[in-house]
Coordinates of C-alpha atoms in Angstrom, one line a residue:
M15 CA 118.9 33.7 21.1
F16 CA 122.6 34.2 20.3
K17 CA 122.0 33.4 16.6
N18 CA 119.5 36.2 16.5
W19 CA 122.1 38.6 18.1
I20 CA 124.6 37.6 15.4
E21 CA 122.1 38.3 12.6
L22 CA 121.3 41.7 14.1
G23 CA 125.0 42.6 14.3
L24 CA 125.5 41.6 10.6
K25 CA 122.5 43.7 9.6
K26 CA 124.0 46.7 11.4
G27 CA 127.1 46.5 9.2
F28 CA 129.5 44.4 11.3
S29 CA 131.6 42.0 9.2
D30 CA 131.9 39.4 11.9
V31 CA 130.1 38.9 15.3
E32 CA 130.9 36.6 18.2
I33 CA 129.0 36.0 21.4
F34 CA 131.0 34.8 24.5
S35 CA 128.5 33.7 27.1
T36 CA 129.3 32.6 30.7
R37 CA 127.1 31.2 33.5
S38 CA 128.6 30.9 37.0
K39 CA 126.9 29.1 39.8
S40 CA 128.3 28.9 43.3
L41 CA 127.5 28.0 46.9
S42 CA 129.5 29.1 49.9
I43 CA 129.0 28.1 53.5
E44 CA 131.0 29.2 56.6
V45 CA 130.6 27.6 60.0
Y46 CA 132.0 29.1 63.3
Q47 CA 131.6 27.4 66.7
G48 CA 129.1 24.9 65.3
K49 CA 126.8 27.5 63.8
V50 CA 126.3 28.7 60.2
E51 CA 127.7 32.2 59.9
N52 CA 127.3 32.6 56.2
L53 CA 125.4 30.8 53.4
T54 CA 125.5 32.4 50.0
T55 CA 124.3 31.2 46.6
S56 CA 124.9 32.8 43.3
D57 CA 123.8 32.1 39.7
V58 CA 124.9 34.7 37.2
E59 CA 124.8 34.8 33.4
K60 CA 126.8 37.3 31.3
A61 CA 127.6 37.8 27.7
K62 CA 130.3 39.6 25.8
I63 CA 129.8 40.7 22.2
R64 CA 132.9 40.8 20.1
A65 CA 132.5 42.3 16.7
V66 CA 134.5 43.6 13.7
Y67 CA 133.7 46.9 12.1
D68 CA 135.9 48.6 9.5
E69 CA 138.6 46.0 10.3
K70 CA 138.6 47.1 14.0
L71 CA 137.7 44.6 16.8
V72 CA 135.5 46.0 19.6
S73 CA 133.7 44.4 22.5
F74 CA 130.9 45.0 24.9
V75 CA 129.9 43.1 28.1
L76 CA 126.2 42.6 28.8
E77 CA 124.5 41.8 32.0
D78 CA 121.1 42.7 30.7
L79 CA 120.4 40.1 28.0
S80 CA 117.2 41.6 26.6
D81 CA 116.8 42.3 22.9
E82 CA 116.7 46.1 23.6
A83 CA 120.0 46.0 25.5
V84 CA 121.6 44.0 22.7
D85 CA 120.4 46.5 20.1
K86 CA 121.9 49.4 22.0
A87 CA 125.1 47.5 22.5
F88 CA 125.7 47.2 18.8
D89 CA 125.1 50.9 18.3
L90 CA 127.7 51.7 21.0
L91 CA 130.1 49.2 19.4
K92 CA 129.9 51.0 16.1
L93 CA 130.6 54.3 17.8
N94 CA 133.6 52.8 19.6
A95 CA 135.0 51.3 16.4
E96 CA 134.7 54.7 14.6
A97 CA 136.6 56.3 17.5
L98 CA 139.5 53.8 17.4
T99 CA 142.6 55.1 15.6
V100 CA 145.0 52.2 16.3
K101 CA 144.4 49.0 14.3
E102 CA 145.5 45.7 15.7
P103 CA 144.7 42.2 14.3
A104 CA 140.9 42.0 14.2
I105 CA 140.3 38.3 14.4
I106 CA 137.1 36.3 14.8
F107 CA 138.2 32.7 14.8
E108 CA 136.5 30.2 12.5
G109 CA 137.5 27.2 14.6
S110 CA 140.3 24.6 15.0
P111 CA 140.4 21.5 12.8
S112 CA 139.5 19.4 15.8
Y113 CA 138.9 19.6 19.5
P114 CA 139.9 17.3 22.3
V115 CA 137.3 15.4 24.2
V116 CA 137.0 16.4 27.8
K117 CA 135.6 13.9 30.4
E118 CA 133.2 16.2 32.2
N119 CA 132.5 15.9 35.9
T120 CA 128.8 15.1 35.9
F121 CA 128.4 14.9 39.7
D122 CA 125.5 17.1 40.8
F123 CA 126.5 18.8 44.0
D124 CA 122.9 20.2 44.2
S125 CA 121.7 16.6 44.8
V126 CA 123.4 16.7 48.2
P127 CA 121.2 18.4 50.8
V128 CA 122.7 21.6 52.2
N129 CA 122.3 20.1 55.7
E130 CA 124.8 17.4 54.8
K131 CA 127.3 20.0 53.7
I132 CA 126.8 21.9 57.0
D133 CA 127.1 18.7 59.0
Y134 CA 130.4 18.0 57.3
L135 CA 131.7 21.5 58.2
I136 CA 130.6 21.1 61.8
A137 CA 132.3 17.7 62.0
L138 CA 135.5 19.1 60.4
E139 CA 135.6 22.0 62.9
K140 CA 135.0 19.6 65.8
N141 CA 137.8 17.2 64.7
V142 CA 140.3 20.0 64.4
L143 CA 139.3 21.4 67.8
A144 CA 139.9 17.9 69.3
N145 CA 143.6 18.4 69.1
E146 CA 145.1 19.7 72.3
F147 CA 147.2 22.4 70.7
V148 CA 144.3 23.9 68.8
K149 CA 143.0 27.0 70.7
Q150 CA 140.2 27.8 68.2
V151 CA 139.1 27.3 64.6
D152 CA 139.0 30.7 63.0
T153 CA 137.1 29.7 59.8
T154 CA 135.5 26.5 58.4
S155 CA 134.5 26.9 54.8
Y156 CA 132.9 25.0 52.0
S157 CA 132.6 26.2 48.4
E158 CA 131.2 24.9 45.1
S159 CA 132.0 26.2 41.7
Y160 CA 130.0 25.4 38.5
G161 CA 130.5 27.2 35.3
E162 CA 129.5 27.0 31.6
T163 CA 131.2 28.9 28.8
T164 CA 129.7 29.1 25.3
I165 CA 131.2 30.7 22.2
I166 CA 129.2 31.1 19.0
N167 CA 130.1 33.3 16.1
S168 CA 129.2 34.3 12.5
K169 CA 131.9 32.0 11.1
G170 CA 130.1 28.9 12.3
L171 CA 131.9 28.3 15.6
N172 CA 129.7 26.8 18.3
L173 CA 131.5 25.5 21.4
T174 CA 130.6 24.9 25.1
R175 CA 132.7 23.9 28.0
K176 CA 131.9 23.3 31.7
H177 CA 133.7 23.0 35.0
N178 CA 132.3 21.5 38.3
F179 CA 134.2 21.1 41.6
S180 CA 134.1 21.9 45.3
Y181 CA 136.6 22.5 48.0
A182 CA 136.7 22.9 51.8
Y183 CA 139.1 23.9 54.6
A184 CA 139.3 24.8 58.3
V185 CA 141.8 27.4 59.6
G186 CA 143.1 26.3 63.0
I187 CA 144.9 28.5 65.5
F188 CA 147.6 26.4 67.2
E189 CA 149.6 27.3 70.3
K190 CA 152.4 25.6 72.1
N191 CA 154.8 27.1 74.7
G192 CA 153.6 30.6 73.8
D193 CA 154.2 30.0 70.1
I194 CA 151.0 30.7 68.0
K195 CA 150.7 29.6 64.4
T196 CA 147.9 29.2 61.8
G197 CA 147.4 25.9 60.0
F198 CA 145.1 24.8 57.2
D199 CA 144.9 22.4 54.2
I200 CA 142.4 22.7 51.3
T201 CA 140.6 19.6 50.2
L202 CA 139.6 19.6 46.5
A203 CA 136.7 17.4 45.5
K204 CA 135.0 16.3 42.3
K205 CA 132.2 14.6 44.2
F206 CA 130.9 15.1 47.7
S207 CA 132.0 11.7 48.9
D208 CA 135.6 12.8 48.4
F209 CA 135.2 14.8 51.7
D210 CA 136.1 13.0 55.0
A211 CA 135.8 15.2 58.1
A212 CA 138.3 13.1 60.1
K213 CA 141.0 12.8 57.4
D214 CA 140.6 16.4 56.2
A215 CA 140.9 17.6 59.8
Q216 CA 144.1 15.6 60.3
K217 CA 145.7 17.3 57.3
T218 CA 145.0 20.7 58.9
I219 CA 146.3 19.4 62.3
D220 CA 149.5 18.1 60.7
N221 CA 150.0 21.4 58.9
G222 CA 149.6 23.4 62.1
L223 CA 151.7 21.2 64.3
S224 CA 154.6 21.3 61.9
K225 CA 154.9 25.0 62.5
L226 CA 155.0 25.0 66.3
D227 CA 158.1 25.4 68.4
G228 CA 159.9 27.0 65.5
K229 CA 163.6 27.9 65.8
S230 CA 165.6 30.3 63.8
I231 CA 168.5 29.0 61.7
K232 CA 171.9 30.6 60.9
T233 CA 172.2 32.8 57.8
K234 CA 173.8 30.8 55.0
K235 CA 173.1 28.7 52.0
Y236 CA 171.1 25.6 52.6
N237 CA 169.9 22.7 50.4
T238 CA 166.3 23.7 49.9
V239 CA 163.3 21.5 49.3
F240 CA 160.0 23.0 48.3
S241 CA 156.8 21.2 49.2
A242 CA 154.6 20.3 46.3
K243 CA 152.2 23.2 46.9
R244 CA 154.9 25.8 47.4
F245 CA 156.8 24.9 44.3
G246 CA 153.4 25.0 42.5
D247 CA 153.1 28.5 43.9
M248 CA 156.5 29.4 42.4
L249 CA 155.5 27.9 39.0
G250 CA 152.3 29.9 39.1
V251 CA 153.9 33.3 39.9
F252 CA 156.5 32.9 37.2
S253 CA 154.1 31.5 34.6
G254 CA 153.7 34.9 32.9
L255 CA 157.3 34.5 31.6
F256 CA 155.9 32.1 29.0
S257 CA 153.3 34.5 27.6
G258 CA 153.5 35.6 24.0
E259 CA 152.2 39.0 25.1
A260 CA 155.2 39.3 27.5
A261 CA 157.5 38.3 24.6
Y262 CA 156.0 40.9 22.3
R263 CA 156.4 43.6 24.9
K264 CA 159.9 42.4 25.6
M265 CA 159.0 41.8 29.3
T266 CA 160.4 38.3 29.6
P267 CA 164.0 37.2 29.7
L268 CA 163.0 34.2 27.6
K269 CA 162.4 36.4 24.6
D270 CA 165.2 34.8 22.5
K271 CA 165.5 31.5 24.4
K272 CA 163.3 29.2 22.3
G273 CA 165.1 25.9 21.7
Q274 CA 167.7 26.6 24.4
Q275 CA 168.3 24.7 27.7
I276 CA 166.8 26.7 30.5
A277 CA 166.4 23.9 33.1
V278 CA 168.1 20.7 34.1
E279 CA 167.6 17.6 32.0
G280 CA 164.5 15.7 33.2
F281 CA 162.6 18.9 33.9
N282 CA 159.3 18.7 32.0
L283 CA 156.8 21.5 32.4
W284 CA 153.4 20.8 30.9
D285 CA 150.5 22.9 30.0
D286 CA 147.8 20.2 30.0
P287 CA 144.2 21.5 29.9
L288 CA 142.9 18.0 29.9
N289 CA 144.6 16.6 33.1
E290 CA 141.9 14.9 35.1
L291 CA 143.7 15.5 38.4
A292 CA 143.3 19.3 38.0
P293 CA 140.1 20.9 39.3
F294 CA 138.9 21.9 35.8
Q295 CA 139.6 21.0 32.2
N296 CA 139.4 23.1 29.0
S297 CA 139.1 21.8 25.4
F298 CA 139.3 25.4 24.0
D299 CA 140.3 28.8 25.2
D300 CA 138.3 32.1 25.3
E301 CA 138.9 32.7 21.6
G302 CA 137.6 29.3 20.5
V303 CA 141.1 27.8 19.8
A304 CA 141.6 24.2 20.7
S305 CA 143.6 23.6 23.9
N306 CA 145.8 20.5 23.8
P307 CA 148.5 19.2 26.1
K308 CA 152.0 20.6 25.3
K309 CA 155.4 20.8 26.9
I310 CA 156.6 24.3 27.6
I311 CA 159.9 23.0 28.8
D312 CA 160.9 19.6 27.4
N313 CA 163.8 17.8 29.1
G314 CA 165.0 21.3 30.2
V315 CA 164.6 22.9 26.8
F316 CA 162.2 25.9 26.3
T317 CA 159.9 25.0 23.4
G318 CA 158.2 28.3 22.9
F319 CA 155.7 30.8 24.1
L320 CA 151.9 30.4 24.8
H321 CA 149.9 32.4 22.2
S322 CA 146.6 34.0 21.6
L323 CA 145.3 34.6 18.1
K324 CA 146.8 38.1 18.2
T325 CA 150.3 37.2 19.4
A326 CA 150.4 34.1 17.1
K327 CA 149.8 36.4 14.1
L328 CA 152.4 38.9 15.3
F329 CA 155.1 36.1 15.7
N330 CA 153.9 34.2 12.6
E331 CA 153.2 31.1 14.8
T332 CA 150.3 28.9 15.5
P333 CA 147.9 29.9 18.4
T334 CA 148.2 27.5 21.3
G335 CA 144.8 27.9 22.9
N336 CA 145.9 30.0 25.9
A337 CA 143.8 33.1 25.7
F338 CA 141.9 33.3 29.0
G339 CA 140.4 36.2 30.8
G340 CA 141.6 38.9 28.4
G341 CA 145.2 37.7 28.7
I342 CA 147.5 34.8 27.9
G343 CA 148.1 32.0 30.5
P344 CA 148.5 28.3 31.0
A345 CA 145.4 26.2 31.0
G346 CA 146.8 23.4 33.2
L347 CA 150.4 24.1 34.2
Y348 CA 152.1 21.3 36.0
L349 CA 155.6 19.9 36.6
E350 CA 155.9 16.3 35.5
P351 CA 156.6 14.2 38.6
G352 CA 159.7 12.1 39.1
K353 CA 160.1 8.7 40.8
K354 CA 161.5 9.6 44.2
D355 CA 159.4 9.7 47.3
F356 CA 159.9 12.4 50.0
N357 CA 162.4 10.4 52.1
E358 CA 164.5 9.6 49.0
L359 CA 164.6 13.3 48.1
I360 CA 166.0 14.4 51.5
K361 CA 168.0 11.3 52.6
D362 CA 171.4 12.8 51.6
I363 CA 170.9 16.3 53.0
K364 CA 173.0 17.0 56.0
E365 CA 171.5 20.4 56.7
G366 CA 168.6 21.7 54.7
F367 CA 165.4 23.7 54.6
Y368 CA 162.0 22.2 53.7
V369 CA 159.8 25.1 52.6
T370 CA 156.1 24.7 53.5
D371 CA 155.1 28.4 53.7
L372 CA 155.7 31.4 51.4
V373 CA 154.7 35.0 52.0
G374 CA 154.9 37.9 49.6
L375 CA 154.9 35.9 46.4
H376 CA 154.1 38.9 44.2
A377 CA 155.8 41.7 46.0
G378 CA 159.0 39.7 46.4
V379 CA 159.4 38.6 42.8
N380 CA 161.1 40.4 40.0
H381 CA 159.8 39.0 36.7
S382 CA 162.3 40.9 34.5
N383 CA 165.3 39.0 35.8
G384 CA 163.9 36.1 37.9
S385 CA 165.2 37.2 41.3
F386 CA 163.1 36.6 44.4
S387 CA 163.2 37.4 48.1
L388 CA 160.4 35.8 50.1
Q389 CA 159.5 35.2 53.7
A390 CA 159.4 31.5 54.2
G391 CA 158.6 29.0 56.9
G392 CA 159.1 25.3 57.1
V393 CA 161.1 22.5 58.7
F394 CA 164.9 22.1 59.2
I395 CA 166.4 19.0 57.6
K396 CA 169.1 17.3 59.6
D397 CA 171.0 14.2 58.5
G398 CA 168.4 13.2 56.0
K399 CA 165.3 13.7 58.2
L400 CA 162.9 16.4 59.2
D401 CA 164.1 17.8 62.5
H402 CA 162.3 20.9 63.8
A403 CA 160.1 23.8 62.7
V404 CA 161.8 26.9 61.3
K405 CA 160.7 30.4 62.2
M406 CA 160.0 32.8 59.4
V407 CA 163.2 33.5 57.5
V408 CA 164.0 35.2 54.1
L409 CA 164.6 32.9 51.2
S410 CA 166.3 34.4 48.2
G411 CA 167.6 33.4 44.8
N412 CA 167.0 33.5 41.1
W413 CA 164.3 31.5 39.4
F414 CA 166.4 30.7 36.3
D415 CA 169.3 29.5 38.5
V416 CA 166.8 27.3 40.4
L417 CA 165.6 25.6 37.2
K418 CA 169.2 24.8 36.3
N419 CA 170.2 23.5 39.7
I420 CA 167.4 21.2 40.6
Q421 CA 168.7 18.1 42.3
G422 CA 165.5 15.9 42.5
I423 CA 161.8 15.9 41.6
G424 CA 159.4 13.9 43.8
S425 CA 156.6 11.6 42.8
D426 CA 153.8 13.3 44.7
L427 CA 152.1 15.5 42.1
T428 CA 149.5 17.8 43.7
F429 CA 147.1 20.3 42.1
D430 CA 145.8 23.4 43.9
V431 CA 142.5 25.2 43.4
S432 CA 144.0 27.4 40.7
G433 CA 144.8 24.4 38.5
T434 CA 148.6 24.5 38.9
G435 CA 150.3 21.3 39.9
S436 CA 153.7 20.2 41.2
P437 CA 155.4 17.5 43.1
T438 CA 158.0 18.1 45.9
V439 CA 161.2 19.5 44.5
H440 CA 164.8 19.6 45.8
V441 CA 166.2 22.8 44.2
G442 CA 169.7 22.7 45.5
E443 CA 171.2 25.5 47.6
L444 CA 169.4 28.8 48.2
M445 CA 170.4 31.7 50.6
V446 CA 168.4 31.6 53.8
S447 CA 168.6 34.8 56.0
G448 CA 167.8 33.9 59.6
E449 CA 170.0 34.5 62.6
E450 CA 173.2 36.4 62.1
K451 CA 176.4 34.4 62.6

């Protein structure tokens, strides 16, 4: 089918044609008080035509994949190209010399009866409710995500990639001595047997109990330790600083920092699209460029920006395989773990703050200079041990200072559903605004 589309586009006068096709299949189940509240399935296929006419690159998204709709789309693309007055690099990629081999997850979630998935959710909810401090379970949810992406073009490129995973969580409402908190923990799975209602419930319970009976702390600088997931959040929110598009538009302080030390020695930040611990892997990006593991920060030194075909040409560099979703971003961002376990990371801290919750990650971050001011919750560290829950405080600092002041990196590498991974990290002192002195 797609080859016929390409032939049609070439006959209509386009110099190059590419078809970017996606299929997304999902299942979502929600349980409340032992009953199924929502069960939704979806299976959607779309295609985007990218074509070059008069050295101008134009595109059109199709939901109707009939021959008639495709014919009309090419006519509209020609009109759009004729209307364009700004010329940017019009590139249809012929392919990389080689592509990495991805170990695909072949587990068929459809082979598990829906009733088994519902039974798991009911058991998860029941196990969370069994804790004496849980007043209710607000939501218990299970989701599956399967996707296929195919790129085929007039230059001979023909690639396909897939992803396949599921995740589940329960949101518990915890109460103790009038203090009410929400707790949850997401379980990511590559096969259905990875789920365990009792163990998954305990993670949610541990998360909720850790927040109860919170006390405020005095306003001052504290040695601060980010949990693996929260430092992963910080890596994700600042990942745009590494974009070649941001560099081209002069919207990143790293513009002229290539080859310079921007983090402590021993800090290794990877973009690894092949990491099997992540929920999905990519052997190529949305432009058909091979995606391979690379260090963005190598032993504290910034190695260079992530590039699409366009920004690579603008900077006279090699594309890195990071064009996704119409922008540029990492394909598997993670901080290389260290060798210290959690107890080793905090054993020398007399007074500190262990961050387990962050609020306002986008509104409270200034990407132009790296400053941040975020609501945060967690646990007070006293004499090298976790002491008591901390009520919401304001945590502030500068991301570039954080990278240069890191005191220790844990061994507990953890990936979230977005594909970003991090271990626990001791970042040194940050200002915590709690009670006034």
